[in-house]
Coordinates of C-alpha atoms in Angstrom, one line a residue:
X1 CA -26.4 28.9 32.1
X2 CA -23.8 29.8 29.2
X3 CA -26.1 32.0 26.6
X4 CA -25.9 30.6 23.2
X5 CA -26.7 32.4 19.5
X6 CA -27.7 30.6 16.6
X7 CA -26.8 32.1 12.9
X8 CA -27.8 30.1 9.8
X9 CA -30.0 31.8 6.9
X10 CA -31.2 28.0 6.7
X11 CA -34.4 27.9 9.0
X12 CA -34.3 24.0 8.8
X13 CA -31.1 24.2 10.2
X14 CA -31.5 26.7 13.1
X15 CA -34.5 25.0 14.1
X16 CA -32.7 21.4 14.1
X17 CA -30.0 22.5 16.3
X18 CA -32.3 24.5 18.7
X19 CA -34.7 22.0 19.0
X20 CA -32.7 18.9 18.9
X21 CA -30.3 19.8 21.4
X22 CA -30.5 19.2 25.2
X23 CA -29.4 23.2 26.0
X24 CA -30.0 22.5 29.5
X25 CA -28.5 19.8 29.6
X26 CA -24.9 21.1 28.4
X27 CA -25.9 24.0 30.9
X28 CA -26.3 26.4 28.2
X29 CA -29.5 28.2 26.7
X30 CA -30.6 29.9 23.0
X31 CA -30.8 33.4 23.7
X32 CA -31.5 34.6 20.1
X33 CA -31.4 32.9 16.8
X34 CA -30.6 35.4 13.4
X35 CA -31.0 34.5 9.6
X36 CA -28.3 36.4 8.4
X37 CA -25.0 38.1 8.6
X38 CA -26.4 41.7 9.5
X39 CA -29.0 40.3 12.2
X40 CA -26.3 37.9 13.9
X41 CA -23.8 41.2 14.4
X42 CA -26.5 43.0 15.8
X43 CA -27.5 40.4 18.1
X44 CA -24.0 39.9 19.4
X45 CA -23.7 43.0 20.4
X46 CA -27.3 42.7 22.2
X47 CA -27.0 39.8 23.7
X48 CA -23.2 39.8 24.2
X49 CA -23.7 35.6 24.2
X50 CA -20.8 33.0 25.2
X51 CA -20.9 31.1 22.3
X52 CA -21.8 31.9 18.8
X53 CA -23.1 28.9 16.5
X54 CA -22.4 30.6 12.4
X55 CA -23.2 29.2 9.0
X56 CA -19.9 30.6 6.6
X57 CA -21.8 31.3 3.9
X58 CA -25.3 33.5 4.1
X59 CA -26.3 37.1 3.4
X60 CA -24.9 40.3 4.7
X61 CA -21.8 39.3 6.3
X62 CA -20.4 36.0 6.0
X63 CA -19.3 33.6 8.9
X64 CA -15.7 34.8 8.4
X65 CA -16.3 38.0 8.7
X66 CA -18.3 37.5 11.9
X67 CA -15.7 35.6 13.4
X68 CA -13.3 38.9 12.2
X69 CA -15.8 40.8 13.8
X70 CA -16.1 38.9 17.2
X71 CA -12.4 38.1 17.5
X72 CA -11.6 42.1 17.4
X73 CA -14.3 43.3 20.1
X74 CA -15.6 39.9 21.8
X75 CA -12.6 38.2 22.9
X76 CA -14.4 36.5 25.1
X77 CA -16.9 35.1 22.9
X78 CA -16.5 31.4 21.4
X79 CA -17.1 30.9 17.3
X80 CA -18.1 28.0 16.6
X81 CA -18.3 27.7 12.6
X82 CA -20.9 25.4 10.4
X83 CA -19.7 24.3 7.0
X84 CA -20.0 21.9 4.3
X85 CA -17.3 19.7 2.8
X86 CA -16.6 22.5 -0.6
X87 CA -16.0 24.8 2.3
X88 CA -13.3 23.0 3.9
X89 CA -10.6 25.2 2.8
X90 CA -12.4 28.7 3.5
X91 CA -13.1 27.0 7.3
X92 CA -9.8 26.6 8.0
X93 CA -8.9 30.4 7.3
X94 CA -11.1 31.5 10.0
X95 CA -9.0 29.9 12.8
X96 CA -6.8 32.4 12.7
X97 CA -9.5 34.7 13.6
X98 CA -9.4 32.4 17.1
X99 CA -12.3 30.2 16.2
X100 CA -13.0 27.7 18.4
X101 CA -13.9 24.8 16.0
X102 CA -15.9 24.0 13.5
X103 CA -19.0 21.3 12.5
X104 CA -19.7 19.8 9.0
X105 CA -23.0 20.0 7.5
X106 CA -25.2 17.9 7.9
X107 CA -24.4 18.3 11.5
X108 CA -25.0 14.9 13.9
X109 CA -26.3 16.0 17.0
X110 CA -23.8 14.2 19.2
X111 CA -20.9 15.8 17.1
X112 CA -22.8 19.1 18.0
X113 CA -23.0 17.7 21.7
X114 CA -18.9 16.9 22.1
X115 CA -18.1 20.6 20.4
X116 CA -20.3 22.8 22.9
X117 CA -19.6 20.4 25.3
X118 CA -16.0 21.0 24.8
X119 CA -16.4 24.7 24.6
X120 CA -18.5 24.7 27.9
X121 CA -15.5 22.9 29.5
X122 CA -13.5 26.0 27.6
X123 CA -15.4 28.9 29.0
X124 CA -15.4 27.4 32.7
X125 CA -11.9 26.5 32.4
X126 CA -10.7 30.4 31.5
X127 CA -13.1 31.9 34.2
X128 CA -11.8 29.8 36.9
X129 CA -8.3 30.8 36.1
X130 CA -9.0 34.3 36.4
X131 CA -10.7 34.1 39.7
X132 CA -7.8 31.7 40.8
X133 CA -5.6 34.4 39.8
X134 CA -7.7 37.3 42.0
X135 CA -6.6 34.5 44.9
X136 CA -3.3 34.4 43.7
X137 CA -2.5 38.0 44.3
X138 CA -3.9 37.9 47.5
X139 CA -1.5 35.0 48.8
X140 CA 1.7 35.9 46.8
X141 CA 3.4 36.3 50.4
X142 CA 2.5 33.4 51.5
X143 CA 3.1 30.8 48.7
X144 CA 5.5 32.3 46.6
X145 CA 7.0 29.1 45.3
X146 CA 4.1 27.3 44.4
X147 CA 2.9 30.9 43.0
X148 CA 6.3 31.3 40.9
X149 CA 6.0 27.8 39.8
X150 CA 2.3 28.4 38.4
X151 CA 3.1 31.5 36.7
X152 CA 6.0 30.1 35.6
X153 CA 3.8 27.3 33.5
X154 CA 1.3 30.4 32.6
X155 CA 4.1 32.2 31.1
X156 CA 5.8 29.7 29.1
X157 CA 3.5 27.1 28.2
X158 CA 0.4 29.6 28.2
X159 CA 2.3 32.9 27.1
X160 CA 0.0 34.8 29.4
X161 CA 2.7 37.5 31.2
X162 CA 1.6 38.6 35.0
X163 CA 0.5 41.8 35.8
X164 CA 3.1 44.5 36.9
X165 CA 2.3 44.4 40.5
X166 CA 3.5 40.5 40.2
X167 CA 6.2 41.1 38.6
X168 CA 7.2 43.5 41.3
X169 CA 6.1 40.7 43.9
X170 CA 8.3 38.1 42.7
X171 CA 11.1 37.7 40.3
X172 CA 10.5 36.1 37.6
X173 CA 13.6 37.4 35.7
X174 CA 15.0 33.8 33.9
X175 CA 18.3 35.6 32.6
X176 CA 19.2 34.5 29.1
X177 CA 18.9 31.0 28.1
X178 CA 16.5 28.6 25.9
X179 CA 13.4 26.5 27.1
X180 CA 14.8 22.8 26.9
X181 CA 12.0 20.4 26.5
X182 CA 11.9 17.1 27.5
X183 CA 9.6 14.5 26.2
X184 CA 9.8 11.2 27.9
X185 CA 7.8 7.9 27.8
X186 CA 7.8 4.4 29.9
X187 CA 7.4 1.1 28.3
X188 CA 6.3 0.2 31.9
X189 CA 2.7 0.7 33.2
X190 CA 3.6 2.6 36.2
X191 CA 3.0 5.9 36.0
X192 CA 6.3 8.6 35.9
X193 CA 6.8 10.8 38.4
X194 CA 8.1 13.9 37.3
X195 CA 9.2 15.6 40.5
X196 CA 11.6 12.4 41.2
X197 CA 13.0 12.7 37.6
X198 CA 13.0 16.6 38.0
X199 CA 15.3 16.1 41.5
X200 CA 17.4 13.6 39.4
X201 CA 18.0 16.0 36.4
X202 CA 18.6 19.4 38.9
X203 CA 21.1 17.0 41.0
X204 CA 22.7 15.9 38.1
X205 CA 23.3 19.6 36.8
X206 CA 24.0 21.1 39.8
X207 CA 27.0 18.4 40.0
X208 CA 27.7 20.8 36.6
X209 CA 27.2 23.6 38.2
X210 CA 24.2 24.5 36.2
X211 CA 21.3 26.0 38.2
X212 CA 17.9 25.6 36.3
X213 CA 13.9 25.9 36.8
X214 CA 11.2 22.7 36.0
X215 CA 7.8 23.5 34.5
X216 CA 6.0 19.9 34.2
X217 CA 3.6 20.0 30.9
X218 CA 1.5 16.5 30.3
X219 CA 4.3 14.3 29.3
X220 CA 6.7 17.0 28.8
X221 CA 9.4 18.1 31.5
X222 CA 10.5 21.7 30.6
X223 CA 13.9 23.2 31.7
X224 CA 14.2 26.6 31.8
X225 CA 18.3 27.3 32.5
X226 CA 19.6 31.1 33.6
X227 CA 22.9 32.6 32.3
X228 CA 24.2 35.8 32.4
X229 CA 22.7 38.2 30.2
X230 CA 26.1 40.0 29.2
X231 CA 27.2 35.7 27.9
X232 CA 27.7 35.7 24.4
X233 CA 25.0 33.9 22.8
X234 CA 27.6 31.1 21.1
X235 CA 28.8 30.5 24.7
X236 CA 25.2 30.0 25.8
X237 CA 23.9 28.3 22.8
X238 CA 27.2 25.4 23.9
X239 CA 26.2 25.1 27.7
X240 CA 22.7 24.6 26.4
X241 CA 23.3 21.9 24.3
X242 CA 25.9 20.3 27.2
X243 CA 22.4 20.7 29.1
X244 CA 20.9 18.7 26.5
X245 CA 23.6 16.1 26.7
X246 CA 23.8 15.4 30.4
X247 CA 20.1 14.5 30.4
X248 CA 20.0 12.6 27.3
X249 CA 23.3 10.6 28.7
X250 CA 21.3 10.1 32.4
X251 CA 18.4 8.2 30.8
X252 CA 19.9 5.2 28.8
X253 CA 21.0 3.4 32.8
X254 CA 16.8 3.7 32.8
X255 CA 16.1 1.2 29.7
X256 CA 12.6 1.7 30.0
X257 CA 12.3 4.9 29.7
X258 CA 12.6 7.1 26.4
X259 CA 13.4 10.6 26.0
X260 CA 13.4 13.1 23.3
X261 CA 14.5 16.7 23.7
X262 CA 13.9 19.8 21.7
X263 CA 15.6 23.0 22.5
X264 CA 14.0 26.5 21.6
X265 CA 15.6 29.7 20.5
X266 CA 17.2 32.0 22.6
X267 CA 15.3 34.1 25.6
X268 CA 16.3 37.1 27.4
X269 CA 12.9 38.1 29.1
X270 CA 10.1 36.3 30.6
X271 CA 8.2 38.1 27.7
X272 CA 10.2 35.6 25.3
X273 CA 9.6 32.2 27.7
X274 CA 6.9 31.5 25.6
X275 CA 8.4 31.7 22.0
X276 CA 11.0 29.5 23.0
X277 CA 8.7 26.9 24.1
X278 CA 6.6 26.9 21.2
X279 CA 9.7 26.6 19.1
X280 CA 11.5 24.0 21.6
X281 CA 8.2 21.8 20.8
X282 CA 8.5 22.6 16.8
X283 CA 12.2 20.7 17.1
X284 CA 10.2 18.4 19.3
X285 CA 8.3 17.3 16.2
X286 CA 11.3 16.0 14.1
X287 CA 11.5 13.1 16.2
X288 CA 7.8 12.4 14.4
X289 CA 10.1 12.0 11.2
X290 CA 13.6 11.3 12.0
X291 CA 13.4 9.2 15.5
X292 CA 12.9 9.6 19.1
X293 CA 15.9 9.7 21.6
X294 CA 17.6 12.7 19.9
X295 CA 18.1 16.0 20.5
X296 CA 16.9 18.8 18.1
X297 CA 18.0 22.3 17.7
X298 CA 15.0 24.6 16.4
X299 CA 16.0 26.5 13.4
X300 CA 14.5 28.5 10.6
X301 CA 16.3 27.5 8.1
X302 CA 15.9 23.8 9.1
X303 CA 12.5 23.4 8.6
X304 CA 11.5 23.0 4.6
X305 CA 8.2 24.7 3.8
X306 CA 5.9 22.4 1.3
X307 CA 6.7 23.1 -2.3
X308 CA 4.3 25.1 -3.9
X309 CA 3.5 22.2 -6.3
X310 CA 2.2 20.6 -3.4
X311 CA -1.4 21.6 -3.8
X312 CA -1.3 20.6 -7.7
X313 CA -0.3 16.8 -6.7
X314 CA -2.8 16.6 -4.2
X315 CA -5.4 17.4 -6.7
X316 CA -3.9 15.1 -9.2
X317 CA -4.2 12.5 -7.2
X318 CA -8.0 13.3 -6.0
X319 CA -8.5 13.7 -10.1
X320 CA -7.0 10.1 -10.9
X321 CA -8.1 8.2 -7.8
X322 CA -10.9 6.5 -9.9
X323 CA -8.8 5.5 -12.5
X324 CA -5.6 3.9 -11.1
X325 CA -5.4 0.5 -10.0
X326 CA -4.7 -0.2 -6.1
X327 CA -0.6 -0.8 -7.1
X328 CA -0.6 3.0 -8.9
X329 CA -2.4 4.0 -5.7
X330 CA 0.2 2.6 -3.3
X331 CA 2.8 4.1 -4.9
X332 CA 1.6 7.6 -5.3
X333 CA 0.2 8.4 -1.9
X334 CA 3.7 6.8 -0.7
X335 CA 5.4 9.7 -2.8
X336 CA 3.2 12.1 -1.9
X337 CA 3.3 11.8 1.7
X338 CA 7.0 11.5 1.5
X339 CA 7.7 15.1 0.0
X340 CA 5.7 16.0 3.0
X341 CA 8.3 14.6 5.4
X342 CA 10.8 17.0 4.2
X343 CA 8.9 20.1 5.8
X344 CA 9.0 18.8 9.5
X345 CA 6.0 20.0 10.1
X346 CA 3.4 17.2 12.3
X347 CA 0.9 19.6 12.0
X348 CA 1.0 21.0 8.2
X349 CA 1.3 16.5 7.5
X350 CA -1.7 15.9 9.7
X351 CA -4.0 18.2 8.7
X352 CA -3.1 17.5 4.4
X353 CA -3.5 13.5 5.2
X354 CA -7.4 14.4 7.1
X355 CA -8.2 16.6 4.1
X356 CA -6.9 14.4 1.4
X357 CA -9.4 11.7 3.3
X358 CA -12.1 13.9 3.7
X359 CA -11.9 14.6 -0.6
X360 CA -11.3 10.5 -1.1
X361 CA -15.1 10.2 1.1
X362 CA -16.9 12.8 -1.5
X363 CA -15.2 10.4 -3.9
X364 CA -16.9 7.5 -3.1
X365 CA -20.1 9.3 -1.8
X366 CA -21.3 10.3 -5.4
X367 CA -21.2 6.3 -5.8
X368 CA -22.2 5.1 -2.7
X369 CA -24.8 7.6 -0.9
X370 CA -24.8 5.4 2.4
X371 CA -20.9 6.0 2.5
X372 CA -19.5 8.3 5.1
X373 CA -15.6 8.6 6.0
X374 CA -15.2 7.8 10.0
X375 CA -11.3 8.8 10.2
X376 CA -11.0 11.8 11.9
X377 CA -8.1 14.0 13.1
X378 CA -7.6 12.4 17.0
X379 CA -7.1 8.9 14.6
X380 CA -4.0 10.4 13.0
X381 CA -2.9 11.3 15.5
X382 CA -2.4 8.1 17.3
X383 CA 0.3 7.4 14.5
X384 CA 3.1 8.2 16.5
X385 CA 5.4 8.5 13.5
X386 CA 5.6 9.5 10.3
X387 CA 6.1 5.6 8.7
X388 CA 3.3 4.7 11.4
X389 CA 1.1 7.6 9.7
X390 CA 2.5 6.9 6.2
X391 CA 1.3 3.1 6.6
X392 CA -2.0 4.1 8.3
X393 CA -2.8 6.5 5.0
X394 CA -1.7 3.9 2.8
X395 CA -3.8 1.3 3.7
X396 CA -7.1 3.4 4.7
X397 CA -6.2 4.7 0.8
X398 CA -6.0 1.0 -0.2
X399 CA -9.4 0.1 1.7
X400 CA -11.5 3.1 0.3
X401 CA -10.3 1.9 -3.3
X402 CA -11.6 -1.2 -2.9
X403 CA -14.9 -0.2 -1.5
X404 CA -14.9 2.4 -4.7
X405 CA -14.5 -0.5 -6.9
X406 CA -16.8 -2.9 -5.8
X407 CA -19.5 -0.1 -5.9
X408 CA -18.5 0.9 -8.8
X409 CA -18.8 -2.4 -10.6
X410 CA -21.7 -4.1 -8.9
X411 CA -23.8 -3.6 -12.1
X412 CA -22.9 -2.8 -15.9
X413 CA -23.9 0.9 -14.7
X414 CA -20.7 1.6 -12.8
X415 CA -18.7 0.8 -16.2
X416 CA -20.7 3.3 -17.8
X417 CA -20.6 6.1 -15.4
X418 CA -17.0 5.6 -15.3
X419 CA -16.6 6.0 -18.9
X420 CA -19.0 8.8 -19.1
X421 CA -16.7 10.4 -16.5
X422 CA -13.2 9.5 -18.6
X423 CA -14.8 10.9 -21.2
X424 CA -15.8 14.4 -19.2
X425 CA -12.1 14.4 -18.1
X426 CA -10.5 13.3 -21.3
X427 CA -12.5 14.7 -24.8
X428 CA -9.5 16.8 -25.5
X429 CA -7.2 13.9 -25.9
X430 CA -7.5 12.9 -29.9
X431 CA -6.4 9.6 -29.0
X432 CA -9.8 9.4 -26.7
X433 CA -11.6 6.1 -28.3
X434 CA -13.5 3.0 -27.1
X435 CA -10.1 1.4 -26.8
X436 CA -8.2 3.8 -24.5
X437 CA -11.4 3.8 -22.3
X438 CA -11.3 0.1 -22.2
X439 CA -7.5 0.1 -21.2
X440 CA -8.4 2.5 -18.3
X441 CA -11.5 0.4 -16.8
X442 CA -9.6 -3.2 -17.3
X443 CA -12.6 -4.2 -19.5
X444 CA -12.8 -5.1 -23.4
X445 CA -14.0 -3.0 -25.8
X446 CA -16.6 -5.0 -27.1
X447 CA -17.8 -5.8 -23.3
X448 CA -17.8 -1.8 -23.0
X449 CA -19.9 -0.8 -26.0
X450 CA -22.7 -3.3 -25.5
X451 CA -22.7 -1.8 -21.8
X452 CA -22.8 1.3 -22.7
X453 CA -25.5 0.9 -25.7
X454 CA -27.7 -1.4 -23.3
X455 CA -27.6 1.1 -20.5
X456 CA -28.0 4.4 -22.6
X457 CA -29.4 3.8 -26.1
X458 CA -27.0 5.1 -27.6
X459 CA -23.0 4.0 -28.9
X460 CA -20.0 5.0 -27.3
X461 CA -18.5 7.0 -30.3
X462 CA -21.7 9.3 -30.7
X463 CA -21.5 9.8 -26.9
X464 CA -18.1 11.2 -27.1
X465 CA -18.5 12.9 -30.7
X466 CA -21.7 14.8 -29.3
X467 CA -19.8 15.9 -26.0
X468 CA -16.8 17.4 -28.0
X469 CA -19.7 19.2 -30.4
X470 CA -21.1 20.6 -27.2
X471 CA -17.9 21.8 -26.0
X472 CA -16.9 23.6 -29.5
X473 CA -20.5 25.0 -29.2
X474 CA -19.8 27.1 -26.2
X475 CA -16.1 27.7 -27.4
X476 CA -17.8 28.9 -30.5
X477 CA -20.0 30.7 -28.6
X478 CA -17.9 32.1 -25.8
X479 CA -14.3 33.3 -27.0
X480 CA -13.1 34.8 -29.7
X481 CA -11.2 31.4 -30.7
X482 CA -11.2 30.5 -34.7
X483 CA -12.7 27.7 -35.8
X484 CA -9.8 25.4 -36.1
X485 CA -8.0 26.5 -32.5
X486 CA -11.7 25.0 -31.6
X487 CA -11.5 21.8 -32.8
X488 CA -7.6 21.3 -31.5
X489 CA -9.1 21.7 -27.5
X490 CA -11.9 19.6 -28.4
X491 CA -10.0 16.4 -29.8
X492 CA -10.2 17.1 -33.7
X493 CA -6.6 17.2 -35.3
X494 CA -8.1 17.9 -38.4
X495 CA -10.3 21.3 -38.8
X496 CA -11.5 20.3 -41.5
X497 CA -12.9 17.0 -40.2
X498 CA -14.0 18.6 -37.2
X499 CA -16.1 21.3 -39.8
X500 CA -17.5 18.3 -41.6
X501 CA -19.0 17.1 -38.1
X502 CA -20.5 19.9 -36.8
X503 CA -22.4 20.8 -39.9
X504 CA -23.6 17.1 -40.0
X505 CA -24.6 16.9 -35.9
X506 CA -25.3 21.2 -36.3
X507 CA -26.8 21.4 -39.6
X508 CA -24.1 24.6 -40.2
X509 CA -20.6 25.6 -40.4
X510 CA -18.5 26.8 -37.4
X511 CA -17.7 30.0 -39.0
X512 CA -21.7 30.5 -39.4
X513 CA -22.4 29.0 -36.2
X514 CA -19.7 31.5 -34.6
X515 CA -21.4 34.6 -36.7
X516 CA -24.9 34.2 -35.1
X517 CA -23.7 34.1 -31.9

């Protein structure tokens, strides 16, 4: 059984996932359960479990820090993280602390189930590789190839590097080259074998006189080629892109299959095998934007990092959601996404469209409590492009809009909250009236004020004059601002029209009201 600690300063909570969980079950068992930061460290250090379940936020030390904590002197130890939807950002810092994943609050028990699940599968997986590799060093004389090749996959898909002894054992030396990935796909139903297209490739080189290794990865076929480490790196950066060519020229007689191939950057070591794979799968990627049956060159420079401004638009657009018609939405989260096609980064696009969703379903869940949004990460990434995403976004934006709006205007109420909520957003406009609101919720103005009186008791114009008099109020109150910089930020053009309200609504001046605070 797989020992399992609980954290949460919640007691509802800890009690909900130890008790409603089949532990057994997922062969695991609750070996201690703490209510804050300090007792959780402690006990991880007790109890030295397999997987740690954490709230982020409690006393003494926060989540982040514990997974800090476990990821510098528990290695082996999986974080799993609990946090709420205003916590999404702070979440996704602590994966670089190697946290394992992470579960929204209110959990769902058979999320919980899939994520230890998953992390079960995790543990088992890493301790049968280390007790394959206590075999492995036992038979290196006897199956060096299918050894090399295993280490081979280890060290460039895996970055794990061998032991000394190994190295000694077998040479693994790969010269100086690039990892040249392959990425190929069938239209037929038959499944690809990769050691017949492997044969095909290494005959069709060695008819170049270019001697290469294969490492099969999922659907990927990765090429490792070996020149001469005293080559200039120009000479081997044009042999590797003749590689590149002579496979990409071989497929096209096979019309139903299609390849795409990324090229890392340069090794010299099997201590570099790794980094080239992780970048020749980054220039993998630009097919996602630019087409499949290419080949793509990784390069610093050519990948565009999101504008800074990025962040801003995405919160503009969470702000106006509510307010623009479905057209106006359309065309803004077609321009948004777009700007995000110039970084060539799947990943960075992915994980922006799943939290732009997630802050769309808050949206619509302060309207419609029952509402929950069931697009998830594994969903995006079925779009196997970027128009495939951008269309998928577009039209989950289009249909959480029109759920939004026929909440929001089953009864006179929605009208109202939606012009209470203008007016939260807006008082600071002067030309904030009955009439602009109007505009904005497609409704007359006389329709609108009898809503709003019905509903309330009380007009429109009071409504807005008494919020921009509560606003001065803690202006007044709260900076050193003069009286008439006050009533600018509140809406007033005129100071002295804005002095003549608040003594009528505050039965004093501004100037006073500022003194006797």
């Amino acid at each position: 059984m797989l020992k399992v600690l609980i954290i949460d300063d919640e007691p509802f909570i800890s009690k909900g996932l130890s008790e409603k969980i089949d532990w057994p079950g997922l062969g695991c068992e609750i070996c201690g359960i703490a209510s804050n930061g300090y007792e959780g460290k402690k006990l991880i250090n007790e109890l030295n479990p397999d997987i740690v379940v954490s709230d982020i936020v409690m006393p003494g030390h926060t989540g982040l820090e514990l997974a800090e904590f476990v990821h510098q002197n528990h290695k082996d130890i999986l974080m799993i993280l609990l946090s709420g939807y205003d916590e999404f950002t702070f979440a996704k810092e602590a994966f670089k602390f190697g946290v394992f994943d992470y579960l929204l609050k209110p959990t769902v028990v058979d999320e919980v189930k899939i994520v230890i699940n998953n992390a079960v599968k995790t543990i088992e997986q890493k301790r049968d590789k280390e007790k394959n590799y206590e075999y492995l060093e036992n038979a290196l004389q006897e199956s060096i190839p299918i050894i090399e090749q295993s280490l081979l996959y280890d060290i460039t898909v895996k970055g794990i590097v061998p032991t000394q002894n190994i190295k000694q054992s077998i040479d693994l030396t790969p010269g100086k080259g690039a990892v040249i990935t392959i990425e190929i796909s069938s239209d037929s139903q038959d499944k690809l074998s990769f050691d017949i297209i492997a044969k095909s490739i290494k005959d069709l080189l060695l008819t170049k006189n270019m001697e290469v290794r294969f490492v099969t990865h999922d659907q990927y076929l990765l090429v490792l080629p070996s020149f001469s480490l005293l080559m200039p790196d120009k000479v081997v950066e044009t042999r590797l892109r003749d590689i590149a060519e002579n496979i990409l020229g071989y497929f096209p007689f096979e019309d139903r299959i299609h390849v795409s191939i990324g090229i890392g950057g340069m090794y010299a070591s099997i201590n570099t095998l790794h980094s080239s794979y992780l970048q020749s799968m980054k220039a993998l990627t630009q097919g996602y934007f630019i087409g499949k049956g290419k080949i793509h060159i990784y390069a610093d420079t050519s990948i565009q990092h999101c504008n800074n401004n990025f962040s801003a638009k995405l919160s503009s657009f969470i702000e106006k959601f509510e307010e623009w018609d479905l057209e106006k939405i359309q065309y803004e989260i077609t321009v948004l996404l777009k700007e995000l096609k110039n970084t060539f980064d799947r990943e960075l696009v992915l994980n922006l469209s799943l939290e732009l969703l997630i802050k769309l379903g808050l949206i619509v869940a302060k309207w419609d409590k029952n509402f929950t949004m069931t697009i998830g990460y594994q969903q995006l990434e079925k779009c196997k492009t970027f128009d495939q995403l951008l269309e998928f976004m577009s039209q989950t934006c289009m249909k959480v809009k029109k759920h939004l709006y026929e909440t929001m205007n089953k009864n006179n109420i929605g009208v109202v909250e939606q012009a209470k909520r203008i007016i939260e957003q807006h008082y600071a406009n002067p030309d904030l009236n009955a009439q602009f609101i109007a505009e904005q919720l497609d409704v007359s103005v006389s329709y609108l004020s009898r809503s709003f009186k019905k509903n309330t008791g009380e007009n429109l114009s009071n409504f807005l004059t008494e919020k921009r008099i509560q606003v001065a109020k803690k202006l007044l109150a709260t900076t050193d601002l003069k009286a008439n910089e006050v009533s600018i930020m509140v809406g007033f053009l005129d100071a002295r029209y804005f002095g003549q309200v608040f003594k009528k609504i505050m039965r004093t001046t501004p100037s006073e009201y500022k003194k006797c605070r």
